[in-house]
PDB file of C-alpha atoms in Angstrom:
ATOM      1  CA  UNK A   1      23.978  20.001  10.727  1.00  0.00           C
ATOM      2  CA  UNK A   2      24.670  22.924   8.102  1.00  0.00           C
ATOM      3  CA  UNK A   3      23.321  23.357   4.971  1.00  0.00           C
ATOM      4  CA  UNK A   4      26.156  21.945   3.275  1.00  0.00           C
ATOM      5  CA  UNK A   5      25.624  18.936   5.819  1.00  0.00           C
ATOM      6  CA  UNK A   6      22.255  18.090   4.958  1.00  0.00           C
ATOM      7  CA  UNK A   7      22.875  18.118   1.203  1.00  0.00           C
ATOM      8  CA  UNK A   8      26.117  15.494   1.654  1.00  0.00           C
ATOM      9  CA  UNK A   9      23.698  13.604   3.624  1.00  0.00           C
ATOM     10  CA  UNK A  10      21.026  13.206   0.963  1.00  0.00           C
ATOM     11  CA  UNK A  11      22.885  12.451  -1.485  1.00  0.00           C
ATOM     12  CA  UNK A  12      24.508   9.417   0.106  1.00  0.00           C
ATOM     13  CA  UNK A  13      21.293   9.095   0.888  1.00  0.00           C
ATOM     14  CA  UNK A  14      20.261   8.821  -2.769  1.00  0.00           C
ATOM     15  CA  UNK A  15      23.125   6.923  -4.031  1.00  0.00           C
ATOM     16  CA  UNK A  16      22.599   3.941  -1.973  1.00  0.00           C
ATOM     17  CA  UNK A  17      19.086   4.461  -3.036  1.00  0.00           C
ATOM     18  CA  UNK A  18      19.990   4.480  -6.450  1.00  0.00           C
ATOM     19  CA  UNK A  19      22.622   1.336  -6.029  1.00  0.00           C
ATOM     20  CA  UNK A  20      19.294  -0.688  -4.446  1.00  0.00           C
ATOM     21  CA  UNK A  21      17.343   0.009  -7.554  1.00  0.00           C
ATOM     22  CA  UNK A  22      19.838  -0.600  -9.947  1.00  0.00           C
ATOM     23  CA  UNK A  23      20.762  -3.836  -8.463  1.00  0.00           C
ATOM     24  CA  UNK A  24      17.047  -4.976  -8.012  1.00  0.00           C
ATOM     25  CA  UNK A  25      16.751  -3.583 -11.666  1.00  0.00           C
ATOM     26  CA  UNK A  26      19.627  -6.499 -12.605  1.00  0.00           C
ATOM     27  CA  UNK A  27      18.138  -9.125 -10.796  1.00  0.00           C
ATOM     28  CA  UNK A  28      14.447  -8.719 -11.636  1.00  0.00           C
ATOM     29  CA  UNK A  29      16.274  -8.169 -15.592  1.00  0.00           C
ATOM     30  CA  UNK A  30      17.954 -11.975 -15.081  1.00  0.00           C
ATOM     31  CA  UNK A  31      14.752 -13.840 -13.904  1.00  0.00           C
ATOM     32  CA  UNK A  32      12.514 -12.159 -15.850  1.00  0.00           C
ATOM     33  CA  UNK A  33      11.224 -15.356 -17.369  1.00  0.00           C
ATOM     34  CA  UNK A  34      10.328 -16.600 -14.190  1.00  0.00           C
ATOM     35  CA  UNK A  35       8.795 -13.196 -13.427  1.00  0.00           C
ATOM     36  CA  UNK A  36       6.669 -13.159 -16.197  1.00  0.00           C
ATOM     37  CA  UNK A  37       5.305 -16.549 -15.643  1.00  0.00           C
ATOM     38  CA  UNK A  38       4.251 -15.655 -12.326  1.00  0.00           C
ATOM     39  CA  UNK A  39       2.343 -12.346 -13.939  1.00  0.00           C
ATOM     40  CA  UNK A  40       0.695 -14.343 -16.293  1.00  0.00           C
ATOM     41  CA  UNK A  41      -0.447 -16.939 -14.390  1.00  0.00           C
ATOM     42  CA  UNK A  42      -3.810 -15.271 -13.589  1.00  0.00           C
ATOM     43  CA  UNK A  43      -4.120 -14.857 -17.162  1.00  0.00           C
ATOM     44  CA  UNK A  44      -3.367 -18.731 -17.539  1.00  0.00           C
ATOM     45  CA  UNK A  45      -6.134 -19.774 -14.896  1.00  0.00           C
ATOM     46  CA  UNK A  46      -9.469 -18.256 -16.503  1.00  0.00           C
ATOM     47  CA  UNK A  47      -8.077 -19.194 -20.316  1.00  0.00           C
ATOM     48  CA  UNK A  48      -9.689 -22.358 -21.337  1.00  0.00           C
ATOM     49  CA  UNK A  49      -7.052 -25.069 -22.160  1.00  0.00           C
ATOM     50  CA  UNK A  50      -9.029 -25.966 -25.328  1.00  0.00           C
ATOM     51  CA  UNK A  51      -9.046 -22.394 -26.617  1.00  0.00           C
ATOM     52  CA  UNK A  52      -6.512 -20.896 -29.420  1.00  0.00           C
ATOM     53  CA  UNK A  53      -3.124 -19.571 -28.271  1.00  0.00           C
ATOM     54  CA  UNK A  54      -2.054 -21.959 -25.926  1.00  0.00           C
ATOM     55  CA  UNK A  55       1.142 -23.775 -26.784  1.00  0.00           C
ATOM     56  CA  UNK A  56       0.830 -27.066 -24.349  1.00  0.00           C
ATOM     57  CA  UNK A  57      -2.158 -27.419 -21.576  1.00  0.00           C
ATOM     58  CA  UNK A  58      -1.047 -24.625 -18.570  1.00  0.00           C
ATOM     59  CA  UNK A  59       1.089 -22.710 -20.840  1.00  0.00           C
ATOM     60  CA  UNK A  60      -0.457 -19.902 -22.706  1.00  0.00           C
ATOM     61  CA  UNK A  61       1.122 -16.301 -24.383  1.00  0.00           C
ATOM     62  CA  UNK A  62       0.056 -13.146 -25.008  1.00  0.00           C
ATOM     63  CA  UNK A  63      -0.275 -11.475 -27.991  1.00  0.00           C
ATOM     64  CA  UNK A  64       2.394  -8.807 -29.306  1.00  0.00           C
ATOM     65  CA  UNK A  65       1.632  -6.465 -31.711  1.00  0.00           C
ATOM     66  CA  UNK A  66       4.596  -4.779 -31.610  1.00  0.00           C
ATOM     67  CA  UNK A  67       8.347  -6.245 -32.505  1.00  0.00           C
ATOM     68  CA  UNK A  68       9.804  -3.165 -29.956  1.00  0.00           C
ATOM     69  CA  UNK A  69       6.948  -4.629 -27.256  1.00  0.00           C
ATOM     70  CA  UNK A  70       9.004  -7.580 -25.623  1.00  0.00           C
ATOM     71  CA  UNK A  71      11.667  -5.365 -24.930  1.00  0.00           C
ATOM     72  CA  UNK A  72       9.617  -2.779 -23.339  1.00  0.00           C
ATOM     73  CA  UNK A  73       7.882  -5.238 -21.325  1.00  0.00           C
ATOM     74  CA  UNK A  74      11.347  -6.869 -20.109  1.00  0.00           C
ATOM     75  CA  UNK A  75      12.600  -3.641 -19.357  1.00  0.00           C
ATOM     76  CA  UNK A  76       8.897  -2.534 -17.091  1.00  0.00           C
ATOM     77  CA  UNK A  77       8.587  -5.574 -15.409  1.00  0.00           C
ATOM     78  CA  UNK A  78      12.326  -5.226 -14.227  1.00  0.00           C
ATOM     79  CA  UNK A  79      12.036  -1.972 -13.651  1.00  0.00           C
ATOM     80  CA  UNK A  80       8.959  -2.592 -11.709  1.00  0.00           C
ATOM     81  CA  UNK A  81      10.670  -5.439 -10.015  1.00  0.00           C
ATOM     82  CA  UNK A  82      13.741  -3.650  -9.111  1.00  0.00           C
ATOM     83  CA  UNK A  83      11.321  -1.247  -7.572  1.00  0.00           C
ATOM     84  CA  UNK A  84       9.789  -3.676  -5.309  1.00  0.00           C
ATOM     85  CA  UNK A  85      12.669  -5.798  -4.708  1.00  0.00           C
ATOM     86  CA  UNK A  86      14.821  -2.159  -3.288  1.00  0.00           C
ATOM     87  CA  UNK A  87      11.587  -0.792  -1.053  1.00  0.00           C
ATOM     88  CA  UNK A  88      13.124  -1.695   2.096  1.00  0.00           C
ATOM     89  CA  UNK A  89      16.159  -0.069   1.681  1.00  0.00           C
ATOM     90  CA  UNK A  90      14.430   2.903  -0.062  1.00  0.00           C
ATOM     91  CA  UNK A  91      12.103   3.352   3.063  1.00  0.00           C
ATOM     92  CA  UNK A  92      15.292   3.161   4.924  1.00  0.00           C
ATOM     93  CA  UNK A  93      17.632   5.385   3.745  1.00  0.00           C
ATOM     94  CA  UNK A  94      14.288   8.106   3.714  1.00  0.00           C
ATOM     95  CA  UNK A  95      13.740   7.210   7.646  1.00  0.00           C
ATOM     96  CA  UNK A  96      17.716   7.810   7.902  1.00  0.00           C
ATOM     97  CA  UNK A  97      17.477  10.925   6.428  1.00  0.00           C
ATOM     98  CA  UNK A  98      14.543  12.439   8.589  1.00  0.00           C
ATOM     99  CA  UNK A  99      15.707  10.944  11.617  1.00  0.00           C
ATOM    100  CA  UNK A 100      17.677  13.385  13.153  1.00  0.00           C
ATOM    101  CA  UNK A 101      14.847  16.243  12.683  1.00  0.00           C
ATOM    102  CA  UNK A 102      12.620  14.141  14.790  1.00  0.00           C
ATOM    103  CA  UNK A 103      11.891  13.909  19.004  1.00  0.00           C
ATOM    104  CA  UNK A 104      12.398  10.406  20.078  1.00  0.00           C
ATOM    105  CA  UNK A 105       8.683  10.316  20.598  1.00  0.00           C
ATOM    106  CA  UNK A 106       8.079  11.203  16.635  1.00  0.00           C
ATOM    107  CA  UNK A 107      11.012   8.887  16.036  1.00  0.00           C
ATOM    108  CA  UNK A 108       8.716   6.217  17.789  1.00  0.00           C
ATOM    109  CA  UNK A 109       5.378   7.073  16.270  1.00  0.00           C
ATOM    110  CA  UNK A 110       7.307   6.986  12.660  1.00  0.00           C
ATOM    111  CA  UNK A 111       8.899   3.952  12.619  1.00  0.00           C
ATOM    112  CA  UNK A 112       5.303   2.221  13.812  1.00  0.00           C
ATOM    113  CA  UNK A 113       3.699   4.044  10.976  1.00  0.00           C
ATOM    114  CA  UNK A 114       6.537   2.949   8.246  1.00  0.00           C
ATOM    115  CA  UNK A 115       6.798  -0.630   9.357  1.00  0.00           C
ATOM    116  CA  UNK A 116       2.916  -0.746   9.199  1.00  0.00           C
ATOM    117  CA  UNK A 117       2.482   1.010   5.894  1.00  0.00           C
ATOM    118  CA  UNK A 118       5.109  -1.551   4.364  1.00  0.00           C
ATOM    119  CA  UNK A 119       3.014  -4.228   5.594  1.00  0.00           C
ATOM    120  CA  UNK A 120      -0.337  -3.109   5.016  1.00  0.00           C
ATOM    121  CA  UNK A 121       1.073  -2.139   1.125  1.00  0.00           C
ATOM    122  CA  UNK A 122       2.112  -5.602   0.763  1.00  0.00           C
ATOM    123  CA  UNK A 123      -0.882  -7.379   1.843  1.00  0.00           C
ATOM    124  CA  UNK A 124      -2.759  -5.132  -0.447  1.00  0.00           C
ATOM    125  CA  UNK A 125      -0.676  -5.863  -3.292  1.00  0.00           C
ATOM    126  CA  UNK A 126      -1.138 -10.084  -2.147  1.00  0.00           C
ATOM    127  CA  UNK A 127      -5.150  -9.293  -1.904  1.00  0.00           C
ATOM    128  CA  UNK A 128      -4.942  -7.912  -5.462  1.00  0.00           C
ATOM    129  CA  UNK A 129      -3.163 -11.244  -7.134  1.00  0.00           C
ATOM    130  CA  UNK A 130      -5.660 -13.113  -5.753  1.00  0.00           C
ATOM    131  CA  UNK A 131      -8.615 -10.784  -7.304  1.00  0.00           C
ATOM    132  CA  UNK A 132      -6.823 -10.704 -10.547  1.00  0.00           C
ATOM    133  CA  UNK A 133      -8.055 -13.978 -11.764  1.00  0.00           C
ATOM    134  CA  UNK A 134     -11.421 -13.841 -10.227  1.00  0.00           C
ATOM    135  CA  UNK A 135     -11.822 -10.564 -11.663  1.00  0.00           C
ATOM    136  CA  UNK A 136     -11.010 -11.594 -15.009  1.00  0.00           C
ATOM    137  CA  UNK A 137     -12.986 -14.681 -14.926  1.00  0.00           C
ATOM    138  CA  UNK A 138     -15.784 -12.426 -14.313  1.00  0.00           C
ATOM    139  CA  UNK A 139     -15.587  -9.921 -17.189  1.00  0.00           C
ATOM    140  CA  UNK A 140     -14.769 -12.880 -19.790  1.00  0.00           C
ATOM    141  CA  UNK A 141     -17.996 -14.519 -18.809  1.00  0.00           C
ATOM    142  CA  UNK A 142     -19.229 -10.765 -19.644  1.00  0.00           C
ATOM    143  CA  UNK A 143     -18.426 -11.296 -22.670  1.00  0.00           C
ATOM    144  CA  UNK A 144     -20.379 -14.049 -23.715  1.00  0.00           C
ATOM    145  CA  UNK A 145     -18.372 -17.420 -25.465  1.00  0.00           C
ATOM    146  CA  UNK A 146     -18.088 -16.283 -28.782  1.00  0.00           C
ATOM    147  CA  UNK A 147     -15.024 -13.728 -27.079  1.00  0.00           C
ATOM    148  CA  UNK A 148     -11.702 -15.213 -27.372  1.00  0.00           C
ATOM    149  CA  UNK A 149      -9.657 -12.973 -25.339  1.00  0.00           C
ATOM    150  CA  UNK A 150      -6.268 -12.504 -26.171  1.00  0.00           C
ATOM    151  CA  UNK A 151      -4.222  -9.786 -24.370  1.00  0.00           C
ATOM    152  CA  UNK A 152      -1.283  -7.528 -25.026  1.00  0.00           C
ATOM    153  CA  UNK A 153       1.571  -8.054 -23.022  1.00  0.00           C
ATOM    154  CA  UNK A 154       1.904  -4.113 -22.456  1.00  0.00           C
ATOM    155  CA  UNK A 155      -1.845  -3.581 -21.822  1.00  0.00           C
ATOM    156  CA  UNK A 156      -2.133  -6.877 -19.531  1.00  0.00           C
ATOM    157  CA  UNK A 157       1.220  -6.037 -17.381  1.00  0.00           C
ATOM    158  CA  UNK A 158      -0.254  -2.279 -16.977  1.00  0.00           C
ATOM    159  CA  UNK A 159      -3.703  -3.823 -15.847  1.00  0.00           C
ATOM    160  CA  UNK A 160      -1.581  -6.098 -13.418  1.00  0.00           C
ATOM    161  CA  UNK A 161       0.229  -3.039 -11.993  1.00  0.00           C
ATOM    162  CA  UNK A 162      -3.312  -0.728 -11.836  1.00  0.00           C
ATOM    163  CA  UNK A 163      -4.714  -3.895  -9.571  1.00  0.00           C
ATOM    164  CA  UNK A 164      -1.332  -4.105  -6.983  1.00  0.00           C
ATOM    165  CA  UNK A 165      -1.393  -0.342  -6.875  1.00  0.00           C
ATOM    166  CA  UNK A 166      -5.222   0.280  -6.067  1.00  0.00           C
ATOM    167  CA  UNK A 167      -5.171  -2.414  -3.486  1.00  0.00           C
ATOM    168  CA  UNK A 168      -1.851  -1.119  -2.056  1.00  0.00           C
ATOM    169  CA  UNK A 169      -3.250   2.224  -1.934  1.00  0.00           C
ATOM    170  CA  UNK A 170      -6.370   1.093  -0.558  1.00  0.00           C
ATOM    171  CA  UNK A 171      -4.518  -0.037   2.668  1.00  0.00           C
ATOM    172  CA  UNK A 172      -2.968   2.545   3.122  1.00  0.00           C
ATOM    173  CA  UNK A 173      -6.302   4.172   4.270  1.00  0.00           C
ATOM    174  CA  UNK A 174      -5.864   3.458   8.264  1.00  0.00           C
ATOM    175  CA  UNK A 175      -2.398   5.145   8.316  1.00  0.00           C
ATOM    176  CA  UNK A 176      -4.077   8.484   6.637  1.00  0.00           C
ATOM    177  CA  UNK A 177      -6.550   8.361   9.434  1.00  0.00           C
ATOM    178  CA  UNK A 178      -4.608   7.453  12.566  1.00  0.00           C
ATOM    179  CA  UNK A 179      -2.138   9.805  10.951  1.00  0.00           C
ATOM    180  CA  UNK A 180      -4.989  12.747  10.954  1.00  0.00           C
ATOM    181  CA  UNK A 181      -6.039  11.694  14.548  1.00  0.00           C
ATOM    182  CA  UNK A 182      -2.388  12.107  16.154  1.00  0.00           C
ATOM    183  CA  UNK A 183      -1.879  15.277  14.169  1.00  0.00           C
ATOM    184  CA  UNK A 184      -5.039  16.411  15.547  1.00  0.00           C
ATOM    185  CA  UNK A 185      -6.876  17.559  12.196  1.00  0.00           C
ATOM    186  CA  UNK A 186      -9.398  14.410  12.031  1.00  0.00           C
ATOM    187  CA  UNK A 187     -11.388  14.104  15.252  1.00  0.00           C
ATOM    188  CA  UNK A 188     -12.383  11.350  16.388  1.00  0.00           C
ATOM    189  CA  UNK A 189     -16.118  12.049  16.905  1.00  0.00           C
ATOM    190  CA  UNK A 190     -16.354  13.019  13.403  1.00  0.00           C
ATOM    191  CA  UNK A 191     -15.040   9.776  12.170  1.00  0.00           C
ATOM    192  CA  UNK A 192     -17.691   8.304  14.071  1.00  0.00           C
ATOM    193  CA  UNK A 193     -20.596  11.028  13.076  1.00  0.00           C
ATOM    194  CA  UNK A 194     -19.729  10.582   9.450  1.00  0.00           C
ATOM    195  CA  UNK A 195     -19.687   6.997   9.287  1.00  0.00           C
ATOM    196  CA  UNK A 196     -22.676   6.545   7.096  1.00  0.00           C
ATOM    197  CA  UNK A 197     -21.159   8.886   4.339  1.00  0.00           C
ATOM    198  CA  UNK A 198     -17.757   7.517   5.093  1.00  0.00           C
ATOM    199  CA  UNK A 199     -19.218   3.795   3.438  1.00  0.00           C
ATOM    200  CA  UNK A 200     -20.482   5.851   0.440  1.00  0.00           C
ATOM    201  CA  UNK A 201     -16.955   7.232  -0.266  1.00  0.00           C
ATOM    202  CA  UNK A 202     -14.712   4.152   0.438  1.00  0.00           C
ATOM    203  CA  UNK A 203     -17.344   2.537  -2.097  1.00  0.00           C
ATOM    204  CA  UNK A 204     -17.179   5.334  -4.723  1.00  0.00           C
ATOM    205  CA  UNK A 205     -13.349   5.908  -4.061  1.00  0.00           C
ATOM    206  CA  UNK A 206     -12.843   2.137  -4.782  1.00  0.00           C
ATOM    207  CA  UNK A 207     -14.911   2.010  -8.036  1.00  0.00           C
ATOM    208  CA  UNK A 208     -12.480   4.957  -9.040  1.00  0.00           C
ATOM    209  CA  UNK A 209      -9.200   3.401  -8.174  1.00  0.00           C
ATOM    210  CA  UNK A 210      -9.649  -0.339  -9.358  1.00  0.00           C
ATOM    211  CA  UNK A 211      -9.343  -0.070 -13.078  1.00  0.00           C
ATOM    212  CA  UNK A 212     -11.389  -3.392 -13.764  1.00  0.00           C
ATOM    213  CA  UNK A 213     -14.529  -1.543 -12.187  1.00  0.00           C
ATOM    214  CA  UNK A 214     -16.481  -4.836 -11.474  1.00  0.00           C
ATOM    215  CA  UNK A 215     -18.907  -5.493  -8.524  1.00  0.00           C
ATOM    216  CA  UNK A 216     -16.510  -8.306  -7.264  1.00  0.00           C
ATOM    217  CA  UNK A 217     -13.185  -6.588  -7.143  1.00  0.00           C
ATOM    218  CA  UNK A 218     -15.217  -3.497  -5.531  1.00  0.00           C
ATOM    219  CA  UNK A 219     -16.375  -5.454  -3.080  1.00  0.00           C
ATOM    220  CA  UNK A 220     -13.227  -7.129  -2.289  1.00  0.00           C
ATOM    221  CA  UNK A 221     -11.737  -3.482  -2.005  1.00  0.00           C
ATOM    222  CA  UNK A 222     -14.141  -1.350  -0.537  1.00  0.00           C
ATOM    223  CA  UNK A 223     -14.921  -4.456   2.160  1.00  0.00           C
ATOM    224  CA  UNK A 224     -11.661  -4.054   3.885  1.00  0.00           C
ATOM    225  CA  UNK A 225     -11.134  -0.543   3.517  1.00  0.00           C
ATOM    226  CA  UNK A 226     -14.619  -0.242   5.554  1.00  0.00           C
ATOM    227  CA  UNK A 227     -12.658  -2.799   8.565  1.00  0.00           C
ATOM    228  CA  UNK A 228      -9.676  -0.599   8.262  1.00  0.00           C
ATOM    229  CA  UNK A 229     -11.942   2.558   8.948  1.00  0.00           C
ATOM    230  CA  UNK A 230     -13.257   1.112  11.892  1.00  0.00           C
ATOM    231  CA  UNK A 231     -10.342   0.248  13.442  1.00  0.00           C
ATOM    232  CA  UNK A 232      -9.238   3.717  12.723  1.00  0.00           C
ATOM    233  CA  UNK A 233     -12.058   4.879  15.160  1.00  0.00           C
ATOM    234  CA  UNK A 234     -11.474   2.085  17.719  1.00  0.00           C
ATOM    235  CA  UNK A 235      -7.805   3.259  17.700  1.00  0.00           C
ATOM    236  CA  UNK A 236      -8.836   6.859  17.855  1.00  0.00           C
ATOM    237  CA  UNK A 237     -11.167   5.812  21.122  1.00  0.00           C
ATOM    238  CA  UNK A 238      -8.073   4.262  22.704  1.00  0.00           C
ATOM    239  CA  UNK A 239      -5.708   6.799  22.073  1.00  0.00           C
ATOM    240  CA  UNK A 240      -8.157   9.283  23.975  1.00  0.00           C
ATOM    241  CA  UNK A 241      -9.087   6.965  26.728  1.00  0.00           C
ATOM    242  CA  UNK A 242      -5.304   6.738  27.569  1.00  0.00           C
ATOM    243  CA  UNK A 243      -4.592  10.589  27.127  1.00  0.00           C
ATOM    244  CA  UNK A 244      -7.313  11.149  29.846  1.00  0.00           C
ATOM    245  CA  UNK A 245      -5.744   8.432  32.098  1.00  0.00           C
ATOM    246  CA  UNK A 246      -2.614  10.004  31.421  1.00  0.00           C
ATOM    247  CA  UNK A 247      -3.793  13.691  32.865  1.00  0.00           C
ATOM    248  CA  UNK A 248      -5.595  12.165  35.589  1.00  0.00           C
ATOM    249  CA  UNK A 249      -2.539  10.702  37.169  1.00  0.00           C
ATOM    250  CA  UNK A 250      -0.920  14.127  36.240  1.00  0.00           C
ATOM    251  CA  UNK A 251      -3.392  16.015  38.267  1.00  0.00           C
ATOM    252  CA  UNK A 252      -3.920  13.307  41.235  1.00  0.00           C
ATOM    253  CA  UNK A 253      -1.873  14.292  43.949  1.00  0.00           C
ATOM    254  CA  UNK A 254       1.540  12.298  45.073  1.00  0.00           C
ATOM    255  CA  UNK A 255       1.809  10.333  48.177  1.00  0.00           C
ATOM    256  CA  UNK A 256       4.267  12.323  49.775  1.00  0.00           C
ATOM    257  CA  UNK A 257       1.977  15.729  49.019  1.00  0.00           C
ATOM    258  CA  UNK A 258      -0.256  17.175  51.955  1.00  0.00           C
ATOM    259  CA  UNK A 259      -3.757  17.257  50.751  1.00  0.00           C
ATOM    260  CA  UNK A 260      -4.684  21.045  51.173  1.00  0.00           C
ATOM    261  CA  UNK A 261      -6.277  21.684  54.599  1.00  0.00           C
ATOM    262  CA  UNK A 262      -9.796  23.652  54.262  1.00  0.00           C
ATOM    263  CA  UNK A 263     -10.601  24.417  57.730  1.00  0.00           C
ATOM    264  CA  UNK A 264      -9.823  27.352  59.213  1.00  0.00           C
TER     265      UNK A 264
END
């Protein structure tokens, strides 16, 4: 493809993408009520039903401070929304795009990484819901009973997003590192040398990343980050195993070959 080729390409590329998020932006704009329940309803579980701002038992509100607030929020959580809801196309009009730059063993080794990074994102950002009320459970109880906590919409949806993006983030940590091993610039062996430091980083890395900075949501964090790391190794292990197998049958000689005669 010519230059001219590449640049028609992208941006089809990036209108579709464009189309995706637009379209998720409308949906996520039309059920935003029922959005908003559903990211407030680990706010809803640690709030005591006999404590001030709750309308009817299960139903509590944040507080808004602001009269140009609820439209910001509507307009975030759609636009976060859209975001989420157009991912799949996003991640495949970019694998469209880079496709015919690759070998058909990169094409292989990319779609197994992209498949796996969407999943291991996702189950990230389902680990970090379930934190989310824990977590805040924990730091009201912090605070002693004479707190009433009462949270802004904006500052409560931005803590909401911090959580799903550290724990996303956080599993993407075995797809760095099998990356690095394949690419050749992360050996194996030192993966398995530095393994004692390696729990000291994924420990201080996760007290950076998770904005609550309590022990429980570190824990639940750094805990399977320290799995994923290991399997990263085991992985690594395998890989070279099969690589040696792989030149030994090179190097073993064929049936139909005549073994080299030494005598003389």
């Amino acid at each position: 493809m010519t230059l001219v080729e590449h640049l028609a390409e992208l941006r089809r590329r990036l209108i579709i993408s464009m189309i995706a998020l637009a379209c998720g932006f409308v949906i996520c704009w039309v059920f935003y009520p029922q959005i908003l329940d559903f990211l407030v309803a680990p706010y809803c579980d640690v709030v005591s039903p006999d404590a001030e701002g709750l309308d009817a038992p299960g139903k509590c509100r944040l507080l808004v401070l602001d009269p140009l607030e609820p439209f910001s929020v509507r307009v975030s959580v759609a636009g976060y929304g859209g975001a989420a809801l157009a991912m799949p196309i996003l991640l495949w009009q970019a694998w469209r795009f880079i496709t015919p730059a690759l070998f058909p063993r990169e094409r292989r080794h990319t779609a197994g990484f992209v498949i796996l990074a969407t999943l291991l994102f996702a189950g990230g950002v389902a680990l970090a819901f379930w934190t989310i009320p824990r977590a805040l459970g924990f730091l009201a109880e912090l605070g002693g009973d004479d707190l009433v906590s009462f949270f802004s919409p904006r500052r409560y949806l931005s803590f909401v997003v911090k959580m799903a993006l550290a724990f996303g983030l956080g599993f993407e940590f075995p797809i760095f590192l099998m990356f690095g091993q394949i690419a050749g610039f992360i050996p194996t062996r030192t993966l398995q040398r530095i393994r004692p430091w390696a729990i000291v980083g994924i420990v201080v890395v996760g007290a950076v990343i998770t904005p609550t900075g309590d022990p429980f949501t570190l824990l639940i964090l750094s805990g399977p980050m320290y799995v994923f790391y290991e399997l990263s190794i085991l992985f690594g292990v395998l890989r070279q195993r099969r690589k040696e197998r792989e030149e030994a049958a090179e190097l073993a000689p064929t049936p139909d070959e005549p073994t080299p005669d030494n005598t003389t």
